Coordinates of C-alpha atoms and ligand atoms in Angstrom, one line a residue:
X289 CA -122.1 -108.5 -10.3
X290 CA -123.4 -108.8 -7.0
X291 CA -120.0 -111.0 -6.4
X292 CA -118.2 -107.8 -6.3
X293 CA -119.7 -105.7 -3.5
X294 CA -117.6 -107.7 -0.6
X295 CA -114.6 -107.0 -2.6
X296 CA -115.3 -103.3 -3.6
X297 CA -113.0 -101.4 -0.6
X298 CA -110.3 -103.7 -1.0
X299 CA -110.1 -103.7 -4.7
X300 CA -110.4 -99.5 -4.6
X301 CA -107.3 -99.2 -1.9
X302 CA -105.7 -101.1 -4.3
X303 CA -106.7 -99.4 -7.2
X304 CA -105.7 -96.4 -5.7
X305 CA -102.6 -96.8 -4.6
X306 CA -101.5 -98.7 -8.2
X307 CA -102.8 -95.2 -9.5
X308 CA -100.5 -93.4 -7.4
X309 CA -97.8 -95.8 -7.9
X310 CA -98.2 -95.3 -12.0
X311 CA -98.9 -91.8 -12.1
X312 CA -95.9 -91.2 -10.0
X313 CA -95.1 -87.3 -9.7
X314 CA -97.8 -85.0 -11.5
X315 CA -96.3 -82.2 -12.4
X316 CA -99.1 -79.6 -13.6
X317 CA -98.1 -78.6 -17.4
X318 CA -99.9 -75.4 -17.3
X319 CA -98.6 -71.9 -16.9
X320 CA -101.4 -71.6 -13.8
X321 CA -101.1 -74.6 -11.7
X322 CA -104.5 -74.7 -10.9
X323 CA -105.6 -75.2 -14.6
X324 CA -104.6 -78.8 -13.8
X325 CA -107.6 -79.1 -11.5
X326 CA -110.5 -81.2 -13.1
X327 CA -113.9 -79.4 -13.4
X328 CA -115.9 -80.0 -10.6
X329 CA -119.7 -78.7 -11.7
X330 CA -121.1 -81.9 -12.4
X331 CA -124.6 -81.1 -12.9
X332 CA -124.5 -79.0 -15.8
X333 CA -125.6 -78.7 -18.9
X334 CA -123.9 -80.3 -21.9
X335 CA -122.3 -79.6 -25.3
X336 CA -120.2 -82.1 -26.2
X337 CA -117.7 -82.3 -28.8
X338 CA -115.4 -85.3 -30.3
X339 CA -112.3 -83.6 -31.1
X340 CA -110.1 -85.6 -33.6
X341 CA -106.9 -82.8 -34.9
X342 CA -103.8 -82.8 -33.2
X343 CA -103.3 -79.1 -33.6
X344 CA -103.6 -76.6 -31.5
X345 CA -104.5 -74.2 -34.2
X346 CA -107.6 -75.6 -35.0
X347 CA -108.6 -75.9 -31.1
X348 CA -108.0 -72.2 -30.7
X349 CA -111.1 -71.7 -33.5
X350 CA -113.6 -73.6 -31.6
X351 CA -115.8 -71.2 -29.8
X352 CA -115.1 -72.2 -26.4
X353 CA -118.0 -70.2 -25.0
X354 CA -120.7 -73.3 -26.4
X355 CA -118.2 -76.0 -25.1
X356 CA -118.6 -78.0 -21.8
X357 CA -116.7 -81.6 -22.4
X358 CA -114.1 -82.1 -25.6
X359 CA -113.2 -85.6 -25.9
X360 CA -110.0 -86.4 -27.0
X361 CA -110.1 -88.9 -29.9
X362 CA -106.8 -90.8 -30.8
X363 CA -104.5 -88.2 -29.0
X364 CA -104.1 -86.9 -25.8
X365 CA -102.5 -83.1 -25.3
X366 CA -101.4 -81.1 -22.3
X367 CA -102.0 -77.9 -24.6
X368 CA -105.9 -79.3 -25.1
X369 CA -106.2 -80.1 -21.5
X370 CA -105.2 -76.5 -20.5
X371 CA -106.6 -74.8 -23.1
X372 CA -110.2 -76.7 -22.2
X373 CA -109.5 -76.1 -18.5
X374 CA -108.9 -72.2 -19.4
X375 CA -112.3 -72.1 -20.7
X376 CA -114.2 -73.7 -17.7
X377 CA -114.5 -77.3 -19.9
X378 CA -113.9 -80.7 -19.3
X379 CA -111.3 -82.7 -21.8
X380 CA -112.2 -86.8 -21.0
X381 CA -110.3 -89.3 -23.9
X382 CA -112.1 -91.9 -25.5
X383 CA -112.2 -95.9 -24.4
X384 CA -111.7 -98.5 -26.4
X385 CA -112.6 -101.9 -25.4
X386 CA -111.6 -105.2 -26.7
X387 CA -114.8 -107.3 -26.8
X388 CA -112.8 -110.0 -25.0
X389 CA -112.8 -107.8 -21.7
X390 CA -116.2 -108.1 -21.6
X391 CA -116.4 -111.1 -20.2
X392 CA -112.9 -111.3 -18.6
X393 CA -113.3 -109.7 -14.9
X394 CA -109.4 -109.8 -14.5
X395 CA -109.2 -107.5 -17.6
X396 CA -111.8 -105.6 -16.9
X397 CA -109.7 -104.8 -13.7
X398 CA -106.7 -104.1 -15.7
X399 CA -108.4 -102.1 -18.3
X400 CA -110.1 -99.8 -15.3
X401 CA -107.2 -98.9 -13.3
X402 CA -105.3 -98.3 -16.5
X403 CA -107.4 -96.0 -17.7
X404 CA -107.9 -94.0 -14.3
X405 CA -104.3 -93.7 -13.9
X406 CA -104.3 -92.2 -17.7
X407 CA -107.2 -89.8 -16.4
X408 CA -105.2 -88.8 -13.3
X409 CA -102.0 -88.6 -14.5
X410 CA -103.1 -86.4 -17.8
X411 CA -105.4 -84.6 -15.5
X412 CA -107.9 -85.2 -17.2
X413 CA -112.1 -85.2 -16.5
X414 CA -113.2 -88.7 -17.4
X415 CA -113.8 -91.1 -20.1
X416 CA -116.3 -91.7 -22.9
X417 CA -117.0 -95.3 -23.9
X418 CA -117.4 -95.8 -27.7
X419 CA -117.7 -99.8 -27.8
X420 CA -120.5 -99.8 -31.5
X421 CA -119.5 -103.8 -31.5
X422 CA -122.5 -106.0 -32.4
X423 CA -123.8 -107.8 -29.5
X424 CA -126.9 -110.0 -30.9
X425 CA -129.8 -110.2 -28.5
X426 CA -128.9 -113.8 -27.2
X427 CA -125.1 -112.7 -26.2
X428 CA -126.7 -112.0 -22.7
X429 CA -123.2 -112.5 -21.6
X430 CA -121.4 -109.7 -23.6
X431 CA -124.2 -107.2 -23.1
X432 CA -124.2 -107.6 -19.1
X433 CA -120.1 -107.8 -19.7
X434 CA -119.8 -104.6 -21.5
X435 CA -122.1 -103.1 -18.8
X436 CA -120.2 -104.7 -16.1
X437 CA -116.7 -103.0 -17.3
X438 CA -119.3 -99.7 -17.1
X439 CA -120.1 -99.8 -13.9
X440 CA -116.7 -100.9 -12.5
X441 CA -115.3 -97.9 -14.1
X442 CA -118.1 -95.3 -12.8
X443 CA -117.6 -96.6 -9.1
X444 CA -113.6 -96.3 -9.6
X445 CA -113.5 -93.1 -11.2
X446 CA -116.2 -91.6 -8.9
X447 CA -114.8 -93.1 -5.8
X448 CA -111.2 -91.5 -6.8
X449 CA -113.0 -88.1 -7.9
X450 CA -116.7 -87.6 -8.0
X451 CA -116.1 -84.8 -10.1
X452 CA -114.8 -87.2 -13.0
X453 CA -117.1 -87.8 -15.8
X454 CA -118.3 -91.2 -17.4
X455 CA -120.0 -91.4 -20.7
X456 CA -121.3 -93.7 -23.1
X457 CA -122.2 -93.3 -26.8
X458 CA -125.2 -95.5 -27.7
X459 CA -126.5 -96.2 -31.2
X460 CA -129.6 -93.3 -32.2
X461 CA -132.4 -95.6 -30.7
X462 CA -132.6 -98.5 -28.4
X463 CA -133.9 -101.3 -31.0
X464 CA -130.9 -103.4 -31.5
X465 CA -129.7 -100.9 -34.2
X466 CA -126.6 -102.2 -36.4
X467 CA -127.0 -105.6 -33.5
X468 CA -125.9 -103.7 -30.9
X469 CA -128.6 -105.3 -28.1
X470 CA -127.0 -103.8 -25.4
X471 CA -128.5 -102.8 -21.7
X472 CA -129.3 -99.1 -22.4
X473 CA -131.1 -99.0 -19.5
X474 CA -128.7 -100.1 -16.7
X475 CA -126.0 -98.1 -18.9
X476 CA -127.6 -95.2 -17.7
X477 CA -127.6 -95.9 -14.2
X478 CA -124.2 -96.5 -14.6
X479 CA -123.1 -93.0 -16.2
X480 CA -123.1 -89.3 -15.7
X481 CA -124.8 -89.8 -19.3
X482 CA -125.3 -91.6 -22.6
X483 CA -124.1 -89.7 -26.1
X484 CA -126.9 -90.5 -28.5
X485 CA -125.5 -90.6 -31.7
X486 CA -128.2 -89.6 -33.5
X487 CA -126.4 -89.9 -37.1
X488 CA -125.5 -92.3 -39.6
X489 CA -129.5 -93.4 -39.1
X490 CA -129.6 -95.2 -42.6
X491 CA -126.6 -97.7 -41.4
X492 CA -129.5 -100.3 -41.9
X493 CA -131.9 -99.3 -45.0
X494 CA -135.0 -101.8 -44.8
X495 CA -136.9 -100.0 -47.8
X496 CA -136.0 -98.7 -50.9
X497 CA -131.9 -98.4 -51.5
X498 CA -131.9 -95.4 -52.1
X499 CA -129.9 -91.9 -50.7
X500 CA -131.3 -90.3 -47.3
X501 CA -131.0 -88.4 -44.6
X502 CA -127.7 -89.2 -42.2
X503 CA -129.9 -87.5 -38.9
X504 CA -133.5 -86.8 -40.0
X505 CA -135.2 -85.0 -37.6
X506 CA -138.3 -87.3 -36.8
X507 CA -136.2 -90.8 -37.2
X508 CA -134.1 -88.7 -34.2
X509 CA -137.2 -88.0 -32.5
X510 CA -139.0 -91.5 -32.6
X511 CA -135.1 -92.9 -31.1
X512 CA -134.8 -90.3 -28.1
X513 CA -138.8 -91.5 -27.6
X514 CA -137.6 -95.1 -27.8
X515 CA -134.8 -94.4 -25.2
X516 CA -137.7 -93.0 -22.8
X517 CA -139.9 -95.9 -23.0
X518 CA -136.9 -97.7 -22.0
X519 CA -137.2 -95.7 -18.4
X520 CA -134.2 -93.6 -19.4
X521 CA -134.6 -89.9 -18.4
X522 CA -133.7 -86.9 -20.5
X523 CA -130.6 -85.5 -17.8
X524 CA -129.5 -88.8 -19.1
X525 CA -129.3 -88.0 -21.9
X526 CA -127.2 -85.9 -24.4
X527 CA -128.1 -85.5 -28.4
X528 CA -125.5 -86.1 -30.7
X529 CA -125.7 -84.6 -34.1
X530 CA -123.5 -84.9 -37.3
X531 CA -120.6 -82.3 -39.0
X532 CA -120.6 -84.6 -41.5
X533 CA -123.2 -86.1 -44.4
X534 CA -122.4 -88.9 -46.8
X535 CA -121.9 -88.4 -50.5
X536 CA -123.2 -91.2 -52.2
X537 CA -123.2 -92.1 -56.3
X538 CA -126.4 -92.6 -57.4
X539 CA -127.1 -95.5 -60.0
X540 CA -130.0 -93.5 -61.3
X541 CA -131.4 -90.2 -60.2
X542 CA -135.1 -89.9 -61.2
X543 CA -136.7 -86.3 -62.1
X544 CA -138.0 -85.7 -57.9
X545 CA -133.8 -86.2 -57.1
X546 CA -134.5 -89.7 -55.7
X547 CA -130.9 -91.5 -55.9
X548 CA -130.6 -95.1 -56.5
X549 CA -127.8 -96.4 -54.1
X550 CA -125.7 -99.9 -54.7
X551 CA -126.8 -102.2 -52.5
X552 CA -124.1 -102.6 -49.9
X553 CA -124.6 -104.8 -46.7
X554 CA -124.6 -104.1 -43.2
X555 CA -125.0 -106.2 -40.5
X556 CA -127.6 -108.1 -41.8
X557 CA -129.7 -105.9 -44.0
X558 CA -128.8 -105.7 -47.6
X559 CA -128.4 -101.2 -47.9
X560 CA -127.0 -99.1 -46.3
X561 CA -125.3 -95.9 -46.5
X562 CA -121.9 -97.6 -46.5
X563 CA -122.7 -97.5 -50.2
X564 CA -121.8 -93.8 -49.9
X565 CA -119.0 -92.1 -47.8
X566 CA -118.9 -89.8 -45.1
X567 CA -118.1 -85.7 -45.5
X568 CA -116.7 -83.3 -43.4
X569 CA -119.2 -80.0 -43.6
X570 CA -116.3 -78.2 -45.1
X571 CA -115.9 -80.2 -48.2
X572 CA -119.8 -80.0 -48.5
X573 CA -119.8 -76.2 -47.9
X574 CA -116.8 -76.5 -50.9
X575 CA -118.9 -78.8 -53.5
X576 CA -122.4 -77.2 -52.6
X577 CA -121.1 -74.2 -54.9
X578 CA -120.8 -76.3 -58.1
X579 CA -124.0 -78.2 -57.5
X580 CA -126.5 -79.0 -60.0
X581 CA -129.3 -78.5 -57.8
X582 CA -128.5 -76.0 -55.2
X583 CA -129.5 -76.7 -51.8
X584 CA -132.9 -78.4 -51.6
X585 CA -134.8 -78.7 -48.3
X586 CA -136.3 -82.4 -47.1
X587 CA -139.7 -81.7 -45.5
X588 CA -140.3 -85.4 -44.3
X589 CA -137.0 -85.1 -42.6
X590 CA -136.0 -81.4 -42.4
X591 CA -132.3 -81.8 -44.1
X592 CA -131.1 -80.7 -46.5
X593 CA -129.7 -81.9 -49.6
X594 CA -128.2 -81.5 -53.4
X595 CA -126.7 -83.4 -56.4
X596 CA -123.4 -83.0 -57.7
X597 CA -122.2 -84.2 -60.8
X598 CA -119.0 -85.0 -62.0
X599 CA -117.1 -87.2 -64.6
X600 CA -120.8 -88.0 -66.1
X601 CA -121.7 -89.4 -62.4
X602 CA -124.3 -88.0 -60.6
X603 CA -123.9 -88.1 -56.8
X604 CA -126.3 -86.9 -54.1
X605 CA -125.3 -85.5 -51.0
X606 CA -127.3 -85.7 -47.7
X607 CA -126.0 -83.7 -44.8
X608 CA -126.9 -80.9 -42.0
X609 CA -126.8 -77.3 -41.8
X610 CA -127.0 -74.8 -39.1
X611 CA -130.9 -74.4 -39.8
X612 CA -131.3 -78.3 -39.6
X613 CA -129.4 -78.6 -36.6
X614 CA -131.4 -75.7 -34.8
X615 CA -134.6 -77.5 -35.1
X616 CA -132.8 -81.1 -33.5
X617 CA -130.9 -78.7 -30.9
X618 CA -134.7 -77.0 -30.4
X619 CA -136.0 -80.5 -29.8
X620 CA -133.4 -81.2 -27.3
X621 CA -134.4 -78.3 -25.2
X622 CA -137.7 -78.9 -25.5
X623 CA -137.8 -82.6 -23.8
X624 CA -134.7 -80.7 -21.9
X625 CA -132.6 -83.5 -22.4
X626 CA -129.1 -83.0 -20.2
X627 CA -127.6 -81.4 -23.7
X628 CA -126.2 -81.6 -26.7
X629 CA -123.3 -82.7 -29.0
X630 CA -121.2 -83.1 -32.2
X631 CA -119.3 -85.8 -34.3
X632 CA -116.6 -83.9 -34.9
X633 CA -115.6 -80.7 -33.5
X634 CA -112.9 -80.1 -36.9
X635 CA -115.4 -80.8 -39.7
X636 CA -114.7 -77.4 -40.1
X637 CA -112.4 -75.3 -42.3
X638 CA -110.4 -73.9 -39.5
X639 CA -107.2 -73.2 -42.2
X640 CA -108.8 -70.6 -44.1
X641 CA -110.1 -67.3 -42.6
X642 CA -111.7 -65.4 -45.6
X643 CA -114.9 -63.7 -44.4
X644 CA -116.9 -66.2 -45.9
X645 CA -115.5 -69.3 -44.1
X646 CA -115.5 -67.4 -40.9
X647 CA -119.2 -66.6 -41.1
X648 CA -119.6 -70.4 -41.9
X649 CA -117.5 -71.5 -38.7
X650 CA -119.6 -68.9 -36.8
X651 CA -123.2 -69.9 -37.7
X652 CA -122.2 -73.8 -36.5
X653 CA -121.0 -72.8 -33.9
X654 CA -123.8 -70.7 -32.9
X655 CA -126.7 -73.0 -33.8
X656 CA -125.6 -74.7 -29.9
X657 CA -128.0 -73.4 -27.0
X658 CA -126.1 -71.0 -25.0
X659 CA -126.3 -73.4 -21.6
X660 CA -122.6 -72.1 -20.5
X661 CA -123.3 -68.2 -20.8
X662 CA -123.5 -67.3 -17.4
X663 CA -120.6 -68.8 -15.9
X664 CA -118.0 -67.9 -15.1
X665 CA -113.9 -69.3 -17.1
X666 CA -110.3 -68.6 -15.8
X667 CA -109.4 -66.1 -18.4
X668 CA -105.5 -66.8 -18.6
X669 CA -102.0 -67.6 -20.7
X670 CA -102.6 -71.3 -21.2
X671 CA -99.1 -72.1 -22.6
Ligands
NAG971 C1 -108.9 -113.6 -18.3 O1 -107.7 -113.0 -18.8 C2 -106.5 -113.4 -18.2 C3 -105.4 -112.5 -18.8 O2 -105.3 -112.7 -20.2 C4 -106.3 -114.9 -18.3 O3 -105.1 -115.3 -17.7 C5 -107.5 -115.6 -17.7 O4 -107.4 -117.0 -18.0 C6 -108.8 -115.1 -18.3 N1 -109.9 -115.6 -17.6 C7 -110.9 -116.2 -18.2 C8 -112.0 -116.7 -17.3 O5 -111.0 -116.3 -19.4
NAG972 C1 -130.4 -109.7 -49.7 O1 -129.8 -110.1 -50.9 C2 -129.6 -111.5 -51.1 C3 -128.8 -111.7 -52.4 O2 -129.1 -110.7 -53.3 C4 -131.0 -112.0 -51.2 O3 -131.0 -113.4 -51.4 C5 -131.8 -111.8 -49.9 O4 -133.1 -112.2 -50.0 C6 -131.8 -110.3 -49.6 N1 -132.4 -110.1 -48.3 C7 -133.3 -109.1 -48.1 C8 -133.7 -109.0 -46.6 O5 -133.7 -108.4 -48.9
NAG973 C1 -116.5 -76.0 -59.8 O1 -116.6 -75.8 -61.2 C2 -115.6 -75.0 -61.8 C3 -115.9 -74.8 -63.2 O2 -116.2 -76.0 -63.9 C4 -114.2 -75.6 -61.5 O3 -113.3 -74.7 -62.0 C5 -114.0 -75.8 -60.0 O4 -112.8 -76.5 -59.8 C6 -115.2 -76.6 -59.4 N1 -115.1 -76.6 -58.0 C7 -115.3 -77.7 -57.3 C8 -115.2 -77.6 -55.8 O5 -115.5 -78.8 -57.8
NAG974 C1 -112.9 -87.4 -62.0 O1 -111.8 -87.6 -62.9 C2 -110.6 -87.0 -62.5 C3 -109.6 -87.2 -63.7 O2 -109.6 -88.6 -64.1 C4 -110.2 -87.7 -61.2 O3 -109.0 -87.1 -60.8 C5 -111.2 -87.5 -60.2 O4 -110.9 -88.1 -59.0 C6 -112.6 -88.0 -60.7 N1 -113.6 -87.6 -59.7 C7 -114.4 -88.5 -59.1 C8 -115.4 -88.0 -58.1 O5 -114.3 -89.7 -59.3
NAG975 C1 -119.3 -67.8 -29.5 O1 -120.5 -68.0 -28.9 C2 -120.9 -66.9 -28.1 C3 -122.2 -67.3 -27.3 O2 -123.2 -67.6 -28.2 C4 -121.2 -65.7 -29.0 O3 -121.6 -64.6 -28.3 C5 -119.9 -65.4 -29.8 O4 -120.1 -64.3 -30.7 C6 -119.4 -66.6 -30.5 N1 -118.1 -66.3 -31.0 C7 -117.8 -66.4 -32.3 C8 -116.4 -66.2 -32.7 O5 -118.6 -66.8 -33.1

């Protein structure tokens, strides 16, 4: 990309004004003005949620307190960005990317000012980059396009606003999982951070097809120590963990509750845990209580699990808990990694408010480190 450096102040005047020139007037939707201002703390700790409802409702149940960056997924809201804003967190949207524009530099372009002019014009804090396409290890030129388009945006953004946030989500470990070969290492030169999605871990099952766990804690472990023998350093990275576990149908279930999966493909291995499908941790919460095993605890992997039968089937469902997550959230403060995170933010059951499901919102929410105690939030009317 060295082609680029003569080129970088002109193309940023440009870029700016074009951002000006879409954004046009910016009227501040907030009741406080100042609401509209992105976060400028750039250093700090991280708990970072993927927010997916498009109601406010269900927003006004997360416990704020825990939160530092919600990413918007498939929507974008004034009320979010306020109400994030209100509690002293960032609100950044999601990025998709045509695998075309990887090796396009006129889209990338496009693509870049495009999205900055979203980020300004929503007031927003950044972007998160969720590209999971395959890139096999000889497409040399996808994987240094996708971290061209990267780095274009992280100089952009940060040359507008250094207080904007870029972000990647990377597969749980380095090693080509699911064929996605891409430059982890220079991604993180690149980015505030990389979102290690450390879940759906059996999307490639090389032994026995059978059920396991969606984010066991050691497989976890042995990818974050893969991504540090790659020279990437822990305030690099943040540790994603799941709201959700897959339910899968077992083709036989022998007397130790090992379940026999179909053998579905995935990018070139023949199981996977596409044979099952993925749960919000409210509907497990929901079928736990008619299970025929009651919650059993995974040693080798420290998750839990149970079977549930029904219409003579026999399914077996692998998820996390707030005592599973504690031990990966304790193993992210321990190599005090930059923080942690969640896929998704409403796996909850925010519609119901019986003492029971209350206590069960509670304890996930509370199983986050308290990074953002001490500081200080606007406490004020967001609408
Ligand atoms: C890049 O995309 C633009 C717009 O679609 C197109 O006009 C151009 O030919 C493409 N360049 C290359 C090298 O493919
Ligand atoms: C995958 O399944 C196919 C068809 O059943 C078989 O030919 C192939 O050897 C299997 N591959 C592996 C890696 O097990
Ligand atoms: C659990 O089982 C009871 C009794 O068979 C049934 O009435 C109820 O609907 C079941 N609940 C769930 C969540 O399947
Ligand atoms: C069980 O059977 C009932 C009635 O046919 C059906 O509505 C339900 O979806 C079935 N459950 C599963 C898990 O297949
Ligand atoms: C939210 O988190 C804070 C900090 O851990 C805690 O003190 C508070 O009780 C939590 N709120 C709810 C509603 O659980």
């Amino acid at each position: 990309m060295e082609r680029w450096c003569p080129l970088v102040l002109i193309v940023l005047f440009s870029v700016i004004w074009r951002v000006h020139r879409i954004s046009g007037e910016t009227n501040c939707p907030c009741s406080n003005p100042s609401l509209c201002e992105p976060i400028k703390d750039t250093n700090r700790k991280e708990v970072f949620v993927f927010s997916l409802s498009k109601d406010i409702q269900t927003w006004q149940k997360y416990n704020w307190t825990k939160i530092s960056t919600v990413v918007m997924v498939g929507y974008y809201s004034d009320d979010m960005m306020c109400l994030a804003h209100s509690n002293g967190a960032r609100v950044v949207f999601i990025g998709g990317v045509p695998t075309e524009y990887l090796t396009n530099a006129t889209l990338q372009e496009e693509w870049v000012v495009k999205n900055l002019a979203i980020v300004t014009q929503k007031h927003l804090d950044g972007i998160n980059f969720d590209y999971e396409s395959p890139i096999p290890a000889d497409r040399t030129d996808l994987r240094d396009g996708y971290t061209a388009l990267v780095r274009r945006t992280y100089k952009m953004f940060k040359q507008y606003n250094p207080s904007y946030q870029v972000t990647v989500d990377v597969a749980w470990s380095p090693a080509c999982i699911d064929q996605r070969c891409y430059d982890y290492k220079t991604l993180a030169t690149v980015t505030d951070f990389l979102f290690v999605m450390s879940y759906d871990e059996q999307s490639q099952i090389k032994g026995p097809c059978i059920a396991l766990a969606n984010s066991g804690f050691y497989k976890t472990q042995s990818g974050l120590q893969k991504y540090f023998a790659a020279g990437i350093s822990s305030d690099k990275m943040v540790l994603g963990v799941p709201w959700y576990g897959y339910y899968y149908p077992c083709v036989d279930v022998t007397e130790d509750n090992t379940c026999a999966i179909k053998h579905v493909p995935f990018r070139g291995v023949n199981c996977s845990d596409a044979a099952g499908r993925e749960i919000n941790y409210d509907f497990i919460m929901h079928i736990l209580k008619n299970s025929t095993t009651g919650r059993l605890w995974e040693t080798s992997t420290l998750t839990p699990y149970f079977n549930y039968k029904e219409n003579g089937t026999t399914y077996q469902i692998r998820y996390d808990d707030p005592v599973s997550l504690k031990f990966k959230f304790d193993m992210a403060l321990r190599y005090n990694l930059r923080g942690v995170g969640i896929w998704n933010a409403d796996a909850l059951d925010y519609s119901h408010d019986t003492p029971e499901v209350v206590h069960q919102r509670a304890q996930m929410w509370q199983a986050f480190p308290d990074y953002k105690k001490s500081e200080p939030t606007i406490n004020s009317d967001f609408i």
